[in-house]
Amino acid sequence: MIQLTNAMEIFKILPRTNCRDCRVPTCFAFAAAVFKGDQRLKDCPHMDRNALEMFSVANSDSRTLERGEAEALEQLRREISHIDLASSAERLGASFAGGLLTIKSLGKDFHVDTRGNVTSVCHIHGWITIPILNYVVSCAGKPVTGNWVPLRELKDGLAWAPLFGQRCEKPLKRVADTHTDLFEHMIHIFAAKRAPRAFNSDIAVILHPLPTIPMLICYWRPDSGMESSLNVFFDDTADENLTVESIYRLAAGMTIMFEKIAITHDM
Ligand code: SF4
């Protein structure tokens, strides 16, 4: 569950058409009302059903959703207590020392102990904990093939693809359009590698949100009257190493982080 902690974060996940079908004059006014607790996300009739399950708002209305997330975490922690972390390290592309499994995410070390606690010298975003624990529990250890496919071609990906386009690819394209240099720079902060000419794109980088879950972001600049475009691809083994829901969580969380970095850059 990704928690939205202010009106701007809520606004970003809305359709932003200002259609007024929620009886509020604008999407931003609706976001502010949701944050205040006067409206609920589901009062926007155009919100994707999957999105409603993915996001919680940090007000009293979200307590049930938070409880659901806490229960999911507890379940994952129980499962991890039965896993031999030392012998799982190779399967996960991780390392093990001193009772801790160390998994790299975007070039940074995250440690998992035998009770399923996740620690790091970096800030641990809410969106990363459940995917990391899910990865430890469910990763089949399939080696990456280098065959890039869109999310919709992964198992169960078709159901998540519309939400993924709306919450990940579209916002990332906006960041790329307005902060193209920063976008490249930001990606390199996270130990990305260039992927020259991937799908004939102008900018292509490969990030590793988890060791066997590489993510290829391709950006095409506007050209000869054509709009810019941006697409994200995954290795065709990704759905064997992580559930599509967790892949989506990682990508959506990273997108929000990139947007925040872009906003900070403007200040
Ligand atoms: S119904 Fe949804 S899309 Fe339309 S104005 Fe309200 S919040 Fe925005």
XYZ file of C-alpha atoms and ligand atoms in Angstrom:
275
model
C 0.000 0.000 0.000
C 1.381 3.381 -0.969
C 0.388 6.057 1.515
C -0.450 9.518 0.222
C 0.498 12.091 2.811
C -0.627 15.399 1.288
C -3.090 16.898 -1.187
C -0.491 17.130 -3.977
C 0.257 13.398 -3.795
C -3.483 12.679 -3.936
C -3.897 15.066 -6.869
C -1.207 13.221 -8.832
C -3.089 9.930 -8.820
C -6.395 11.476 -9.951
C -7.437 11.478 -13.627
C -6.984 15.296 -13.581
C -9.711 16.039 -16.129
C -11.632 18.495 -13.895
C -14.815 16.849 -15.152
C -16.742 17.696 -11.927
C -18.480 14.311 -11.824
C -17.540 14.181 -8.131
C -19.464 17.475 -7.675
C -16.245 19.290 -6.796
C -15.095 22.057 -9.175
C -11.583 20.743 -9.860
C -9.480 17.643 -9.286
C -7.185 19.655 -7.025
C -10.101 20.810 -4.871
C -11.206 17.175 -4.697
C -7.671 16.128 -3.615
C -7.713 18.753 -0.865
C -11.136 17.515 0.287
C -9.873 13.908 0.363
C -6.883 14.948 2.420
C -9.157 16.787 4.862
C -11.367 13.697 5.117
C -14.412 15.408 3.540
C -14.312 13.109 0.484
C -12.968 9.635 -0.173
C -10.846 8.591 -3.121
C -13.621 6.282 -4.296
C -15.934 9.325 -4.617
C -14.131 10.048 -7.896
C -16.056 7.736 -10.257
C -13.148 7.689 -12.686
C -10.561 6.297 -10.272
C -9.241 2.956 -11.421
C -10.375 0.151 -9.072
C -6.823 -1.182 -8.804
C -5.638 2.282 -7.811
C -8.149 2.407 -4.992
C -6.600 -0.761 -3.591
C -3.049 0.473 -4.075
C -3.225 3.835 -2.338
C -4.194 4.933 1.122
C -4.642 8.466 2.353
C -3.066 9.427 5.663
C -6.288 10.425 7.374
C -8.810 8.595 9.567
C -10.562 7.099 6.537
C -7.467 5.067 5.701
C -7.224 3.078 8.921
C -8.773 -0.051 7.420
C -6.337 0.006 4.511
C -3.402 0.539 6.848
C -4.544 -2.429 8.891
C -4.602 -4.534 5.698
C -1.036 -3.491 4.922
C 0.107 -4.258 8.467
C -1.451 -7.724 8.202
C 0.297 -8.354 4.876
C 3.610 -7.348 6.464
C 3.011 -9.645 9.427
C 2.226 -12.560 7.104
C 5.408 -11.949 5.092
C 7.452 -11.737 8.296
C 6.024 -15.046 9.493
C 6.988 -16.667 6.177
C 10.487 -15.206 6.304
C 11.042 -16.624 9.798
C 10.851 -20.088 8.159
C 13.310 -19.274 5.349
C 17.029 -20.026 5.543
C 18.334 -16.599 4.534
C 21.955 -17.760 4.151
C 21.103 -20.366 1.527
C 18.625 -17.986 -0.170
C 21.246 -15.332 -0.930
C 22.321 -16.838 -4.268
C 18.710 -17.295 -5.418
C 18.050 -13.613 -4.672
C 21.253 -12.167 -6.133
C 21.984 -10.973 -2.587
C 24.694 -11.544 0.022
C 24.544 -12.879 3.563
C 26.730 -12.003 6.539
C 26.272 -11.537 10.276
C 22.736 -12.926 10.217
C 21.593 -10.353 7.657
C 20.596 -10.753 4.044
C 21.768 -7.742 2.043
C 19.801 -6.884 -1.094
C 20.660 -4.009 -3.400
C 17.850 -1.714 -4.474
C 18.771 1.127 -6.848
C 22.408 0.661 -5.829
C 21.716 0.985 -2.087
C 21.984 -1.796 0.495
C 18.869 -2.986 2.311
C 19.214 -5.593 5.050
C 16.643 -8.211 5.992
C 16.910 -10.119 9.268
C 15.391 -13.478 10.206
C 12.290 -11.744 11.566
C 11.659 -9.920 8.302
C 12.738 -6.507 9.569
C 14.137 -4.298 6.789
C 16.892 -1.808 7.647
C 19.189 0.459 5.666
C 21.372 3.526 6.102
C 19.015 5.080 3.519
C 15.507 6.220 4.223
C 13.178 3.226 3.880
C 10.217 4.346 1.809
C 6.907 2.708 2.584
C 6.665 1.409 -0.980
C 9.821 -0.666 -0.794
C 9.316 -2.826 2.317
C 6.571 -5.151 1.066
C 8.188 -5.732 -2.384
C 11.547 -6.555 -0.749
C 9.947 -9.056 1.634
C 7.828 -10.487 -1.186
C 10.996 -10.863 -3.221
C 12.675 -12.835 -0.427
C 9.635 -15.103 -0.129
C 8.679 -15.603 -3.774
C 11.708 -15.017 -6.039
C 12.350 -18.132 -8.121
C 15.918 -17.051 -8.811
C 15.458 -17.056 -12.600
C 18.512 -15.530 -14.316
C 17.789 -12.357 -16.272
C 17.535 -13.046 -20.030
C 17.851 -9.497 -21.395
C 14.569 -9.878 -23.321
C 12.625 -6.705 -22.560
C 8.841 -6.791 -22.499
C 6.161 -4.292 -21.434
C 4.359 -4.932 -18.155
C 1.233 -6.171 -19.977
C 3.184 -9.180 -21.309
C 4.109 -10.393 -17.829
C 1.839 -12.864 -16.012
C -1.166 -10.888 -14.679
C 0.372 -7.794 -16.276
C -2.592 -7.071 -18.531
C -4.792 -6.217 -15.534
C -2.165 -3.852 -14.118
C -1.088 -2.251 -17.402
C -3.661 0.611 -17.512
C -2.865 1.667 -13.955
C 0.840 1.293 -14.644
C 0.551 3.587 -17.667
C -1.366 6.180 -15.698
C 0.655 6.124 -12.461
C 4.142 5.347 -13.760
C 4.762 5.935 -17.457
C 2.739 9.148 -17.797
C 4.247 10.874 -14.720
C 7.746 9.713 -15.689
C 7.220 11.182 -19.149
C 6.215 14.505 -17.577
C 9.420 14.476 -15.515
C 11.448 13.606 -18.607
C 9.760 16.344 -20.669
C 10.410 19.100 -18.149
C 13.664 17.922 -16.565
C 15.331 15.836 -19.250
C 18.874 16.451 -17.990
C 17.856 16.082 -14.388
C 16.014 12.906 -15.273
C 19.191 11.352 -16.657
C 21.143 12.640 -13.683
C 18.590 11.326 -11.206
C 18.657 7.916 -12.760
C 22.416 7.791 -12.513
C 22.209 8.568 -8.789
C 20.543 5.197 -8.493
C 23.344 3.190 -10.116
C 21.600 2.981 -13.476
C 23.345 1.976 -16.683
C 22.835 3.453 -20.111
C 21.292 1.182 -22.717
C 22.345 2.887 -25.959
C 19.812 2.809 -28.763
C 17.420 0.527 -26.908
C 14.270 0.487 -29.050
C 15.790 3.456 -30.957
C 15.141 5.732 -27.985
C 16.958 9.012 -27.302
C 17.578 8.176 -23.641
C 17.517 4.654 -22.274
C 18.610 3.575 -18.835
C 18.445 0.356 -16.892
C 17.678 0.525 -13.180
C 17.707 -2.331 -10.686
C 14.971 -1.798 -8.076
C 15.825 -5.395 -7.065
C 18.734 -7.576 -8.253
C 16.790 -9.801 -10.679
C 14.134 -7.179 -11.518
C 15.838 -4.818 -13.954
C 13.720 -2.039 -15.424
C 14.439 -0.325 -18.750
C 13.159 3.241 -19.170
C 13.146 4.501 -22.773
C 12.444 8.122 -23.636
C 11.922 9.538 -27.103
C 12.244 13.329 -27.413
C 9.617 15.290 -29.376
C 10.530 15.239 -33.039
C 9.082 16.700 -36.264
C 5.729 17.533 -34.688
C 5.571 14.180 -32.874
C 5.044 14.252 -29.127
C 7.657 12.808 -26.820
C 7.016 9.381 -25.400
C 8.270 7.179 -22.614
C 7.907 3.459 -22.014
C 9.088 1.142 -19.287
C 10.090 -2.452 -19.954
C 10.898 -5.423 -17.739
C 12.911 -8.568 -18.227
C 10.673 -11.409 -19.417
C 11.594 -13.381 -16.269
C 10.396 -10.615 -13.911
C 7.058 -12.292 -13.136
C 8.878 -15.451 -11.999
C 10.979 -13.490 -9.536
C 8.325 -11.131 -8.149
C 4.560 -10.739 -8.348
C 3.318 -8.146 -10.819
C 1.610 -6.321 -7.964
C 4.961 -5.864 -6.209
C 6.603 -4.871 -9.495
C 3.905 -2.229 -9.850
C 4.409 -1.034 -6.252
C 8.147 -0.630 -6.839
C 7.654 1.285 -10.085
C 4.891 3.504 -8.663
C 6.957 4.289 -5.565
C 10.013 5.089 -7.657
C 7.908 7.361 -9.851
C 6.690 9.361 -6.853
C 10.294 9.604 -5.623
C 11.476 10.898 -9.028
C 8.652 13.442 -9.093
C 9.616 14.670 -5.634
C 13.261 14.996 -6.701
C 12.158 17.016 -9.752
C 10.031 19.315 -7.550
C 12.955 19.787 -5.117
C 15.178 20.625 -8.061
C 12.807 23.490 -8.980
C 12.913 25.057 -5.504
S -14.685 13.198 -10.748
Fe -12.518 12.675 -10.559
S -11.646 13.389 -12.495
Fe -13.615 14.412 -12.287
S -13.170 16.358 -11.228
Fe -13.673 14.890 -9.661
S -11.691 14.091 -9.049
Fe -11.378 15.059 -11.010
